[in-house]
Amino acid sequence: MPSKTILALALSGICVAGCATRPSDSETERTVAEMIKTSFRTRGQATVARLSQDDAQALCSKHAGELPKGVSDGIEKAQQATIRYPSSGKLMGDWREGERIAQSGVGKQFTDAPNRPAGGSCYNCHQLSKQELSFGTIGPSLYQFGKQRGASEAIQKYTYGKIYNAEAFSACSNMPRFGHNGVLTEEQITHLVALLLDPDSPVNR
Amino acid sequence: MADPMRIRANMTGDKVEVKVLMAHEMETGLRKDASGNAIPAHFIRNVTVTHGGKTVLSAQWGTSVSRNPFLHFRFKGGKPGEKVTITWLDNRGEKRTDEAVIAGG
Amino acid sequence: MGIQRVLAGVLAATLPCFSPAQQDTLKEIERYRQLLQESNPAELYEARGAEHWTRKRGPKSSSLERCDLGLGPGVVKGAYARLPRYFADTDRVQDLESRLVTCMVALQGFAPEEARRNPFSGTGAPMITTDPFSGVGQRSVMTDLVAWIASESRGMTIAPPMSHPKERLAYQAGERLFYFRAGPYDFGCITCHGEEGKRIRLQNLPKMTNAKDAQRAFGTWPAYRVSEGELRSMQWRMWECIRQMRFPELEFASDASIALIVFLANRAEGGTFDAPAIKR
Amino acid sequence: MDAKRREVLKTGGGVLALAAAGVIRPGDALGQEWNKAAFDTKSVAETVKALGASGSTPSSGVEITAPDIAENGAVVPIAVESKLPRTEAIAILIEKNPNTLSAEFAIPSGTDPFVSTRVKMAETSNIYALVVADGKYFHAVKEIKVTIGGCGG
């Protein structure tokens, strides 16, 4: 029940009057379920099926206030099991290709052509190369990511895995599970690994 | 028909300060719609500002002036209560004229 | 697991701290935003909106002048700052746009789907030029009305009512939706609006559960978006965030859209309304 | 880059005024004239030539006020002010736009040699303010960085 307590605490701060009569959780849940059914419509590739949450999404929504350790461990363990490494065994692609993918924020929107490859949206949230001034800060700066860590096989594996399924390492991460959710191909992910780890990549210069 | 401009003409010292907003697409002709068809260019090419029968500013514009164009300039010789008249003409021959009364400073 | 822990330590040590070059970038972006304030094309929309309010339209050839936006029939001044709210005649919590749909149906005789058609001017999505409900340069009566009605609340305090049970239910539902994560990117509103001082690219993100951020965000919509050359409403803001979250399309004036707006309006309570604004 | 630009703009040192070339006619009340040749140009050198000059001189008497970085290229506020006596015309050129010439203004006597407007920039580029004063051509240049913004694009 900790999530309910948190919700109640959060609400107590904003209720001016009539808090005693605030709707019950079950009434709210029913209302939300109804809204999700009636307020959205399939458009292009963005079908209403996308609103059916998987276990991780449901748990992360439910525990948005604070994630209990047990839940978090459970999510990470389950997500670890989803990571698929390329059958070629090659984890480092071409950093130039990686930079293009990192710059692009397209993909999976109902306005995107379904057959067009998605980008990685990386600069939306991370600093990467020094040259790109327009970067977001939702995620940590990745400038010099490889310079600080080297490019050992273990680091390559970690980096690939993190992009493939961020929640395997950090439950309810803000970062999309690019490989697991089929946003980026295995090959695209190897290009991003190169962008992060290749000594010649602008990230490490 | 084109929408009216929003014109502000105010005295600042001995000068009339004119700020104008025009409602116009200023379409470049270089964009394509989702089916790949070019969207035809549609933009204001000429702007003329007159006061008391005299032209106080005239401009020629290309497609790279921003959508819903903004123009700001100053001229001497106007007094509160007098009129400033602005005319624009676009590449399709559409024309719009509006005037504003000069307000005191 | 060992590697992970080491990496976590390295990451913590490289938390964003901005170099002088980056600070210059932020300073110049701020200057850019200041320069935009000199003139706001939203005025052009407001002027059209004021005319639409009194213009006779629809099968009943009637104006919207008797429309009740919550403060009584015909009262526009201050109405936006007190929306969304519960309306007894529809037994529904409504934001401005859904209320205008009600008025267009009741007063002007439009069919509901007709009143909801073409809710956003120009193109709904940036650079997408064959949007089903709009085209290049297409005007939207709805958008124009929203611009004008919102402008009539400029300078007022954001004060949406929260006394009716349906208002409270909408708030609670909106809050749940705010935390709802789904879709191929695992996004929810919370992904971008749950932490203070974050950005996407160079755009600052308001933390919606933080009153100051919510007040500034809610208080500056609708806004003229220079990136699109259009005035955008709060309904559009929801629609566009949802599109970028990779969700299916959020229906205009739907209950979920209104619930989200109720949640945001209430988080912003006490702020000063200063819209239509001008933004990137 | 800089050396090249100076060369391009300085060759000849022509003194043909925009007005004399029929580019801008301050007296043309209807403003029907539109210099298609100039608006079709695709480089600074071509534009300067199309505006009737064989060259232009850099001048500190021409001032550009604009942000160093634009959050969006669709609207870049830019003001140009000339301190040069007998300024007759001001033109705004954007080097890397598909068409270089953005706008030109004829400044009759009695009007301040100052204009402020908003332009579109396709990408990071130099902006030139070209001024005709006393029949001669002068310019100032400023680089404006256009940043990528938002998500989903």
XYZ file of C-alpha atoms in Angstrom:
743
model
C 0.000 0.000 0.000
C 2.886 2.493 0.061
C 1.865 4.005 -3.286
C -1.545 4.916 -1.945
C -0.027 6.591 1.074
C 2.203 8.632 -1.195
C -0.698 9.613 -3.406
C -2.725 10.696 -0.398
C 0.181 12.731 0.934
C 0.668 14.376 -2.435
C -2.993 15.242 -2.659
C -3.260 16.646 0.830
C -1.111 19.528 -0.330
C -3.529 20.709 -2.999
C -6.991 19.972 -1.658
C -8.693 23.155 -0.609
C -12.084 21.837 0.333
C -13.904 18.590 0.456
C -10.895 16.339 0.648
C -12.902 13.904 2.679
C -15.084 13.335 -0.356
C -12.302 12.840 -2.857
C -13.063 10.026 -5.250
C -11.961 6.555 -4.228
C -8.998 4.947 -5.936
C -11.239 2.371 -7.551
C -13.516 5.068 -8.956
C -10.468 6.924 -10.317
C -9.103 3.714 -11.810
C -12.405 2.977 -13.529
C -12.542 6.512 -14.902
C -8.981 6.360 -16.223
C -9.574 2.974 -17.850
C -12.678 4.368 -19.544
C -10.776 7.456 -20.746
C -7.988 5.348 -22.188
C -10.606 3.395 -24.088
C -12.602 6.358 -25.393
C -10.207 9.292 -25.741
C -7.621 7.840 -28.111
C -7.867 6.555 -31.647
C -5.563 4.595 -33.908
C -3.811 6.774 -36.390
C -1.235 5.486 -38.855
C 1.166 3.150 -37.138
C 0.183 4.391 -33.675
C -2.569 1.946 -32.836
C -4.622 1.953 -29.656
C -2.941 -1.376 -28.825
C 0.042 0.734 -27.769
C -1.907 1.771 -24.674
C -1.914 -1.803 -23.345
C 0.934 -1.684 -20.881
C 3.465 -4.459 -20.413
C 4.459 -5.458 -16.875
C 7.283 -2.961 -16.598
C 5.169 -0.070 -17.874
C 2.311 -0.927 -15.525
C 4.628 -1.203 -12.515
C 6.470 2.018 -13.359
C 3.156 3.906 -13.739
C 1.846 2.509 -10.472
C 5.006 3.271 -8.498
C 5.740 6.637 -10.113
C 6.103 8.310 -6.738
C 8.645 5.921 -5.296
C 9.847 2.587 -6.542
C 10.126 -0.090 -3.840
C 13.435 -1.995 -3.964
C 11.727 -5.339 -4.481
C 9.774 -4.092 -7.494
C 12.815 -2.435 -8.979
C 14.952 -5.570 -8.627
C 12.188 -7.644 -10.173
C 11.900 -5.347 -13.208
C 15.669 -5.270 -13.772
C 15.945 -9.037 -13.585
C 13.083 -9.591 -16.015
C 14.425 -6.965 -18.432
C 17.976 -8.396 -18.310
C 16.598 -11.608 -19.748
C 15.276 -9.762 -22.832
C 18.609 -8.494 -24.150
C 19.615 -10.063 -27.466
C 23.171 -9.523 -28.639
C 23.939 -9.568 -32.386
C 24.561 -13.080 -33.702
C 27.705 -11.802 -35.466
C 29.160 -10.998 -32.059
C 30.231 -7.597 -33.407
C 29.096 -4.868 -31.003
C 30.907 -1.842 -32.468
C 29.600 -0.403 -35.723
C 30.364 2.897 -37.447
C 30.354 6.013 -35.228
C 29.492 8.274 -38.204
C 26.318 6.305 -38.719
C 25.823 6.448 -34.963
C 26.006 10.249 -34.944
C 23.255 10.411 -37.593
C 21.070 8.089 -35.547
C 21.774 10.061 -32.361
C 20.690 13.312 -34.057
C 17.414 11.972 -35.407
C 14.290 12.083 -33.274
C 11.903 10.553 -35.787
C 10.242 7.187 -35.528
C 7.008 5.556 -34.371
C 4.967 8.764 -34.325
C 1.705 8.566 -36.244
C 3.128 11.214 -38.535
C 6.250 9.163 -39.359
C 6.344 6.874 -42.373
C 6.274 3.355 -40.868
C 8.964 2.054 -43.233
C 11.394 4.842 -42.422
C 14.037 3.802 -39.868
C 13.689 5.415 -36.470
C 16.345 7.632 -34.962
C 17.753 7.265 -31.477
C 16.681 10.728 -30.226
C 19.923 10.669 -28.187
C 20.653 14.418 -28.306
C 17.135 15.111 -27.083
C 18.284 14.025 -23.632
C 22.095 13.684 -23.628
C 25.142 15.715 -24.436
C 27.340 13.636 -26.746
C 29.782 15.423 -29.054
C 31.149 18.813 -28.089
C 30.169 20.266 -31.463
C 26.426 19.879 -30.958
C 25.293 22.774 -28.778
C 21.668 21.727 -28.796
C 21.426 18.821 -26.398
C 19.032 17.856 -23.644
C 19.704 17.128 -20.010
C 17.109 14.539 -19.029
C 19.905 11.982 -19.181
C 23.524 12.445 -18.067
C 26.183 13.926 -20.341
C 27.843 11.187 -22.369
C 30.675 13.378 -23.584
C 33.919 11.363 -23.264
C 31.924 8.265 -22.389
C 34.453 5.945 -24.021
C 37.493 7.963 -23.054
C 36.629 7.428 -19.406
C 35.808 3.757 -19.750
C 37.812 2.350 -22.618
C 36.239 -0.038 -25.094
C 36.819 -3.425 -23.504
C 34.462 -6.237 -24.374
C 32.725 -5.850 -21.021
C 32.144 -2.132 -21.633
C 30.921 -2.809 -25.168
C 28.501 -5.386 -23.827
C 27.232 -3.065 -21.123
C 26.784 -0.172 -23.562
C 24.934 -2.325 -26.091
C 22.732 -3.764 -23.363
C 21.949 -0.367 -21.885
C 20.723 0.943 -25.244
C 18.902 -2.305 -25.972
C 17.046 -2.272 -22.695
C 17.816 0.526 -20.231
C 15.460 -0.929 -17.651
C 17.672 -3.976 -17.307
C 20.106 -1.697 -15.493
C 17.779 0.923 -14.063
C 14.137 0.024 -13.544
C 11.690 2.650 -14.808
C 14.480 4.580 -16.507
C 13.288 7.511 -18.610
C 15.183 5.996 -21.520
C 13.191 3.969 -24.052
C 14.049 0.268 -24.384
C 15.245 0.798 -27.940
C 16.113 -2.785 -28.812
C 13.525 -4.582 -26.738
C 10.700 -2.420 -28.089
C 11.859 -2.762 -31.684
C 12.586 0.929 -32.175
C 16.213 0.461 -33.263
C 17.681 -2.550 -35.058
C 20.620 -4.489 -33.607
C 22.816 -2.937 -36.272
C 21.705 0.602 -35.423
C 22.544 -0.059 -31.785
C 26.069 -1.173 -32.714
C 26.528 2.181 -34.498
C 25.514 3.977 -31.313
C 27.924 1.810 -29.311
C 30.663 2.982 -31.698
C 29.594 6.611 -31.284
C 30.013 6.204 -27.538
C 33.165 4.060 -27.442
C 35.210 4.522 -30.611
C 38.279 6.652 -29.797
C 37.794 8.491 -33.121
C 34.179 9.388 -32.345
C 33.520 13.084 -31.582
C 32.187 11.908 -28.233
C 35.719 10.942 -27.187
C 37.725 13.711 -28.777
C -9.706 38.077 -48.363
C -6.599 38.822 -46.400
C -6.842 39.757 -42.752
C -6.224 43.296 -41.556
C -2.729 44.220 -40.444
C -2.038 45.179 -36.867
C -0.373 48.556 -37.026
C 1.029 50.587 -34.164
C 2.240 54.105 -34.897
C 3.453 56.061 -31.893
C 5.353 59.311 -31.454
C 8.730 58.832 -29.784
C 10.357 62.233 -29.579
C 10.026 63.862 -33.001
C 9.742 60.546 -34.794
C 6.907 58.193 -35.593
C 7.701 54.640 -34.534
C 5.830 52.152 -36.721
C 5.398 48.487 -35.842
C 3.286 46.300 -38.082
C 2.236 42.672 -38.155
C 0.826 41.206 -41.352
C -1.158 37.985 -41.590
C 0.479 36.039 -44.406
C 1.675 32.479 -45.053
C 4.986 33.481 -46.629
C 5.154 30.008 -48.151
C 8.574 29.432 -49.710
C 7.599 27.119 -52.553
C 10.325 24.748 -51.373
C 8.307 22.672 -48.934
C 6.617 19.457 -49.871
C 3.490 17.927 -48.470
C 3.421 14.360 -47.178
C 2.654 13.003 -50.662
C 5.730 14.736 -52.039
C 3.915 17.475 -53.921
C 5.486 20.919 -53.776
C 3.485 23.517 -51.897
C 3.389 26.542 -54.205
C 5.154 29.730 -53.152
C 2.885 32.386 -51.705
C 4.545 35.448 -50.256
C 4.408 39.203 -49.941
C 6.709 40.845 -52.470
C 6.124 44.538 -51.908
C 5.370 46.676 -48.898
C 4.808 50.431 -49.143
C 4.250 52.789 -46.240
C 2.975 56.291 -46.904
C 2.293 59.318 -44.737
C 0.677 62.482 -46.058
C 1.045 61.299 -49.638
C 4.783 60.669 -49.260
C 6.364 57.230 -49.231
C 8.235 56.798 -45.953
C 9.358 53.216 -46.573
C 9.176 50.761 -49.426
C 10.369 47.204 -49.343
C 10.800 44.212 -51.593
C 10.680 40.831 -49.917
C 11.648 37.311 -50.842
C 10.285 34.071 -49.449
C 12.613 34.065 -46.439
C 10.805 36.774 -44.527
C 9.106 34.918 -41.655
C 5.487 33.875 -41.727
C 3.124 36.532 -40.373
C 5.740 39.204 -41.081
C 6.805 41.864 -38.635
C 8.282 45.209 -39.589
C 9.545 48.006 -37.398
C 10.945 51.384 -38.545
C 10.888 55.119 -37.747
C 10.320 58.277 -39.744
C 10.258 62.017 -39.142
C 7.542 64.499 -40.000
C 4.448 62.853 -38.562
C 2.129 64.247 -35.897
C -0.380 62.630 -33.547
C -3.753 62.199 -35.218
C -2.292 61.883 -38.710
C -2.526 58.655 -40.647
C 0.039 56.097 -41.732
C -1.036 53.879 -44.625
C 0.505 50.501 -45.358
C -0.028 48.386 -48.458
C 1.288 44.933 -49.237
C 1.119 43.063 -52.490
C 1.863 39.340 -52.826
C 3.061 37.138 -55.681
C -0.511 36.137 -56.539
C -1.521 39.747 -56.956
C -3.455 39.848 -53.734
C -3.275 43.214 -52.027
C -4.145 44.617 -48.644
C -4.158 48.229 -47.430
C -4.643 49.331 -43.841
C -4.104 52.554 -42.002
C -3.433 53.611 -38.449
C -3.697 56.913 -36.633
C -0.475 58.137 -35.053
C -0.791 58.099 -31.271
C 0.881 60.631 -28.976
C 4.151 59.692 -27.311
C 26.918 -6.414 -11.535
C 30.410 -5.219 -10.644
C 30.698 -3.298 -13.884
C 27.364 -1.681 -13.341
C 28.335 -0.329 -9.978
C 31.601 1.060 -11.315
C 29.778 2.695 -14.192
C 27.184 4.201 -11.930
C 29.983 5.802 -9.952
C 31.560 7.238 -13.096
C 28.225 8.596 -14.225
C 27.594 10.276 -10.918
C 30.984 11.946 -11.162
C 30.181 13.403 -14.577
C 26.855 15.009 -13.739
C 26.132 17.886 -16.100
C 28.120 20.936 -15.207
C 28.131 23.504 -17.938
C 31.249 24.908 -19.519
C 31.460 28.621 -20.326
C 30.613 27.844 -23.972
C 27.413 26.134 -22.912
C 26.523 29.002 -20.631
C 26.967 31.378 -23.570
C 24.605 29.193 -25.573
C 21.970 29.382 -22.872
C 22.449 33.144 -22.534
C 22.023 33.710 -26.271
C 18.967 31.473 -26.401
C 17.524 33.573 -23.596
C 18.311 36.702 -25.644
C 16.592 35.170 -28.653
C 13.499 34.548 -26.535
C 13.607 38.137 -25.278
C 13.828 39.502 -28.827
C 10.747 37.485 -29.785
C 8.736 39.278 -27.129
C 8.867 42.527 -29.108
C 6.012 41.395 -31.298
C 3.576 38.511 -31.145
C 1.557 37.395 -34.188
C -0.959 35.920 -31.710
C -2.547 39.371 -32.009
C -3.664 38.500 -35.524
C -5.485 35.436 -34.180
C -6.996 37.351 -31.264
C -8.440 39.936 -33.649
C -10.072 37.229 -35.756
C -11.340 35.449 -32.655
C -13.087 38.561 -31.338
C -14.939 38.790 -34.660
C -15.921 35.108 -34.655
C -17.524 35.585 -31.233
C -20.048 38.082 -32.569
C -20.411 36.687 -36.090
C -23.610 34.830 -36.949
C -22.702 31.311 -38.032
C -24.184 27.844 -38.353
C -27.644 26.510 -39.213
C -29.205 28.787 -36.586
C -27.300 31.789 -37.937
C -26.478 32.865 -34.451
C -23.424 34.278 -32.689
C -21.669 32.910 -29.626
C -22.430 36.013 -27.584
C -24.729 34.119 -25.195
C -22.225 31.303 -24.649
C -21.660 30.543 -20.967
C -17.980 29.923 -20.323
C -18.587 29.436 -16.611
C -19.087 33.002 -15.412
C -22.554 33.414 -16.929
C -23.824 33.809 -20.507
C -21.626 36.128 -22.522
C -19.002 36.731 -19.841
C -15.581 36.344 -21.431
C -13.413 38.510 -19.200
C -11.588 36.220 -16.787
C -13.337 33.059 -17.996
C -10.210 31.273 -19.202
C -8.421 31.694 -15.868
C -11.294 29.810 -14.202
C -11.392 26.865 -16.572
C -11.695 23.901 -16.769
C -14.774 23.586 -14.574
C -17.944 21.578 -14.090
C -20.980 22.652 -16.128
C -24.388 21.560 -14.912
C -26.082 21.760 -18.325
C -23.752 19.126 -19.781
C -23.043 17.414 -16.437
C -19.399 17.378 -17.493
C -16.105 18.997 -16.639
C -15.095 21.074 -19.651
C -12.121 23.084 -20.772
C -12.496 26.085 -23.054
C -12.462 24.159 -26.322
C -14.944 21.493 -25.290
C -17.187 24.249 -23.932
C -17.001 26.128 -27.218
C -18.067 22.923 -28.978
C -21.099 22.821 -26.651
C -21.950 26.426 -27.498
C -21.485 25.956 -31.239
C -23.921 23.034 -31.069
C -26.482 24.631 -28.741
C -26.427 28.217 -29.989
C -25.371 27.933 -33.609
C -26.909 24.553 -34.440
C -23.749 22.813 -35.620
C -23.590 19.030 -35.450
C -21.091 18.035 -32.736
C -18.671 16.476 -35.214
C -18.852 19.634 -37.294
C -18.063 21.804 -34.290
C -15.073 19.588 -33.467
C -13.718 19.527 -36.994
C -10.598 21.575 -37.783
C -9.661 22.352 -34.179
C -6.120 23.517 -34.946
C -5.033 26.086 -37.476
C -2.561 25.359 -40.245
C -1.150 21.923 -39.803
C -1.566 20.095 -36.542
C 1.872 18.576 -36.493
C 4.973 20.528 -37.382
C 5.798 20.325 -41.089
C 3.170 17.672 -41.692
C 1.217 19.268 -44.417
C -1.527 16.807 -45.203
C -3.101 16.580 -41.827
C -6.676 15.325 -42.204
C -8.206 18.152 -40.245
C -6.141 20.982 -41.579
C -4.103 22.085 -44.519
C -1.423 24.594 -45.278
C -2.509 27.956 -44.052
C -5.912 26.681 -43.064
C -7.591 28.870 -40.520
C -9.361 27.444 -37.529
C -12.306 29.292 -36.026
C -11.704 27.291 -32.839
C -8.067 28.395 -32.570
C -8.956 32.034 -33.249
C -11.681 31.980 -30.585
C -9.322 30.402 -28.070
C -6.712 33.087 -28.772
C -9.150 35.902 -28.119
C -10.913 34.362 -25.117
C -7.572 33.510 -23.479
C -6.331 37.058 -24.089
C -9.316 38.300 -22.076
C -7.819 36.631 -18.986
C -4.370 38.161 -19.363
C -2.951 39.304 -16.034
C -5.466 37.352 -13.974
C -4.823 34.676 -11.397
C -5.195 31.065 -12.492
C -8.067 29.799 -10.332
C -9.840 26.713 -11.632
C -12.631 25.623 -9.298
C -12.200 22.329 -7.446
C -15.355 21.936 -5.403
C -17.573 19.716 -7.540
C -17.007 15.942 -7.178
C -16.607 15.640 -10.959
C -13.874 18.292 -10.899
C -12.056 16.294 -8.245
C -12.513 13.087 -10.180
C -11.162 14.732 -13.342
C -8.162 15.983 -11.369
C -7.428 12.521 -9.969
C -7.826 10.914 -13.383
C -5.590 13.565 -14.937
C -2.932 12.850 -12.350
C -3.058 9.116 -13.091
C -2.807 9.820 -16.808
C 0.181 12.062 -16.132
C 2.025 9.056 -14.667
C 0.746 6.570 -17.269
C 3.649 5.073 -19.258
C 3.070 3.104 -22.436
C 3.942 2.684 -26.091
C 7.133 1.740 -27.935
C 9.161 4.459 -26.182
C 7.845 3.696 -22.662
C 6.967 7.368 -22.351
C 4.565 9.107 -20.052
C 4.080 12.818 -19.322
C 6.289 12.188 -16.304
C 9.261 11.249 -18.526
C 9.845 14.864 -19.521
C 7.962 16.752 -16.837
C 8.902 14.971 -13.646
C 12.207 16.623 -12.784
C 13.269 20.185 -12.252
C 15.649 22.074 -14.527
C 15.762 19.570 -17.387
C 15.742 20.228 -21.109
C 14.960 18.493 -24.393
C 17.655 19.829 -26.723
C 17.722 23.486 -25.619
C 14.064 23.679 -24.594
C 13.419 23.957 -20.881
C 10.966 21.486 -19.463
C 8.560 22.455 -16.718
C 8.217 20.032 -13.828
C 4.457 19.917 -13.681
C 4.212 18.925 -10.048
C 6.231 21.986 -9.105
C 3.882 24.983 -8.671
C 6.244 27.602 -10.112
C 6.987 25.559 -13.225
C 3.336 24.615 -13.707
C 2.257 28.250 -13.303
C 4.718 29.427 -15.929
C 3.806 26.606 -18.302
C 0.039 26.768 -17.941
C 0.107 30.576 -17.821
C 1.795 30.840 -21.238
C -0.558 28.674 -23.312
C -2.080 29.281 -25.805
C 1.028 30.490 -27.590
C 2.233 31.481 -31.016
C 4.815 28.847 -31.927
C 7.384 30.413 -34.216
C 8.609 26.944 -35.207
C 5.239 26.316 -36.803
C 4.086 29.818 -37.574
C 0.798 29.101 -35.844
C -1.040 29.846 -32.664
C -1.412 26.710 -30.564
C -3.961 25.997 -27.851
C -3.713 23.932 -24.681
C -5.693 21.172 -26.413
C -3.061 21.168 -29.144
C -0.284 21.081 -26.529
C -1.800 17.876 -25.112
C -2.388 16.404 -28.579
C 1.189 17.144 -29.637
C 2.836 15.809 -26.465
C 0.810 12.624 -26.836
C 1.869 12.317 -30.495
C 5.514 12.681 -29.520
C 5.027 10.152 -26.747
C 4.255 7.733 -29.595
C 0.743 7.147 -28.286
C -2.245 6.857 -30.611
C -3.992 10.134 -31.400
C -5.574 11.982 -28.499
C -9.068 12.978 -29.578
C -9.803 16.675 -29.564
C -11.815 17.771 -26.517
C -11.903 14.194 -25.218
C -12.298 13.374 -21.527
C -8.641 12.348 -21.176
C -7.473 15.630 -22.736
C -9.693 17.581 -20.364
C -8.583 15.540 -17.322
C -4.931 16.285 -18.114
C -5.724 19.990 -18.462
C -7.639 19.945 -15.159
C -4.595 18.410 -13.478
C -2.230 21.001 -14.964
C -4.539 23.960 -14.309
C -4.793 22.968 -10.683
C -1.043 22.491 -10.313
C -0.730 26.032 -11.731
C -3.300 27.537 -9.369
C -2.304 30.943 -8.025
C -0.061 31.749 -10.998
C -0.596 34.723 -13.254
C -2.109 34.034 -16.627
C -0.021 35.655 -19.367
C -1.143 34.262 -22.697
C -1.287 34.051 -25.651
C 2.485 34.005 -25.392
C 5.145 33.617 -28.065
C 7.467 30.611 -27.991
C 9.973 28.762 -30.113
C 36.322 31.651 -45.690
C 36.792 35.209 -44.451
C 39.433 36.041 -47.005
C 37.286 34.671 -49.778
C 34.262 36.627 -48.671
C 36.195 39.888 -48.566
C 37.524 39.227 -52.006
C 34.106 38.546 -53.385
C 32.608 41.637 -51.889
C 35.468 43.958 -52.703
C 36.173 43.229 -56.337
C 35.667 46.330 -58.394
C 34.326 48.618 -55.729
C 31.334 49.622 -57.789
C 29.295 52.652 -56.880
C 26.053 51.994 -58.717
C 23.187 52.723 -56.393
C 20.309 50.327 -55.964
C 17.975 53.106 -56.896
C 19.888 53.916 -60.055
C 19.810 50.269 -61.066
C 16.047 50.284 -60.829
C 16.119 47.862 -57.931
C 14.402 50.129 -55.470
C 12.353 53.159 -56.301
C 11.543 55.149 -53.217
C 8.875 57.019 -55.113
C 7.064 53.935 -56.328
C 3.951 54.266 -54.212
C 2.420 50.965 -55.235
C 5.656 49.096 -54.906
C 4.922 47.088 -57.999
C 8.563 46.592 -58.859
C 10.051 43.304 -57.739
C 13.609 42.473 -58.637
C 13.218 38.815 -59.576
C 16.821 38.516 -60.747
C 18.101 39.592 -57.324
C 15.710 37.371 -55.369
C 16.677 34.361 -57.488
C 20.386 34.644 -56.669
C 22.094 31.861 -54.752
C 25.250 33.433 -53.374
C 26.249 36.675 -51.721
C 28.418 37.662 -54.683
C 25.574 37.085 -57.143
C 23.146 39.046 -55.017
C 25.468 42.010 -54.641
C 25.926 42.004 -58.391
C 22.203 41.708 -59.036
C 21.645 44.672 -56.753
C 23.771 46.754 -59.044
C 27.168 46.743 -57.364
C 30.392 45.103 -58.370
C 31.510 45.079 -54.758
C 30.949 46.312 -51.262
C 33.145 47.498 -48.397
C 32.895 46.256 -44.816
C 31.862 49.126 -42.563
C 31.544 49.627 -38.835
C 28.843 52.142 -39.711
C 26.503 49.244 -40.418
C 25.158 47.501 -37.334
C 23.319 44.208 -37.133
C 21.319 43.424 -34.018
C 20.406 39.755 -33.829
C 20.950 36.865 -31.442
C 24.156 34.819 -31.883
C 22.050 31.683 -31.615
C 18.501 31.195 -32.815
C 16.341 28.698 -30.987
C 14.422 28.231 -34.211
C 15.311 29.116 -37.779
C 11.723 29.907 -38.798
C 11.841 33.222 -36.977
C 15.136 35.030 -36.508
C 14.744 38.611 -35.303
C 17.145 40.942 -37.088
C 17.564 44.709 -37.012
C 19.902 46.694 -39.222
C 20.946 50.255 -38.499
C 23.197 52.392 -40.635
C 25.253 55.244 -39.201
C 26.428 56.189 -42.676
C 25.297 59.560 -44.054
C 22.756 59.534 -46.873
C 21.749 55.929 -46.448
C 19.369 55.138 -49.293
C 18.755 51.435 -48.966
C 19.269 48.436 -46.679
C 19.264 44.808 -47.824
C 19.398 41.605 -45.770
C 21.253 38.626 -47.254
C 21.420 35.133 -45.764
C 24.412 33.307 -47.179
C 23.265 29.704 -46.808
C 19.582 30.070 -47.591
C 18.349 28.533 -50.860
C 17.916 32.105 -52.103
C 20.370 34.565 -50.630
C 18.410 37.800 -50.724
C 15.781 38.042 -48.021
C 14.584 41.634 -48.054
C 15.526 45.079 -49.210
C 14.248 48.413 -48.018
C 14.386 51.804 -49.714
C 14.963 54.522 -47.132
C 13.782 57.953 -48.276
C 15.160 61.058 -46.560
C 13.301 61.674 -43.316
C 13.152 57.951 -42.513
C 15.691 56.551 -40.049
C 18.247 54.250 -41.653
C 16.921 51.466 -39.460
C 14.730 48.440 -40.088
C 13.797 45.555 -37.838
C 12.135 42.401 -39.125
C 12.158 38.607 -38.803
C 13.632 36.172 -41.284
C 13.843 32.439 -41.900
C 17.200 30.716 -41.798
C 17.554 27.225 -43.233
C 20.730 26.553 -41.236
C 23.583 28.222 -39.373
C 24.823 30.981 -41.662
C 26.322 34.407 -42.062
C 23.837 37.226 -42.374
C 24.905 40.263 -44.384
C 23.459 43.708 -44.039
C 24.162 45.554 -47.262
C 23.734 49.325 -47.186
C 23.744 51.830 -50.003
C 24.917 55.201 -48.706
C 25.707 58.173 -50.891
C 25.705 55.830 -53.876
C 28.290 53.444 -52.406
C 27.874 49.933 -51.028
C 28.847 48.921 -47.503
C 28.136 45.876 -45.411
C 28.344 44.193 -42.054
C 28.259 40.477 -41.427
C 27.243 38.362 -38.459
C 27.089 34.628 -38.002
C 23.890 33.261 -36.505
C 23.792 29.679 -35.316
C 20.507 27.897 -35.863
C 19.920 25.101 -33.382
C 17.907 21.943 -33.703
C 15.045 21.983 -31.277
C 12.253 19.929 -29.827
C 11.819 16.216 -30.024
C 10.358 13.917 -32.622
C 12.107 15.478 -35.585
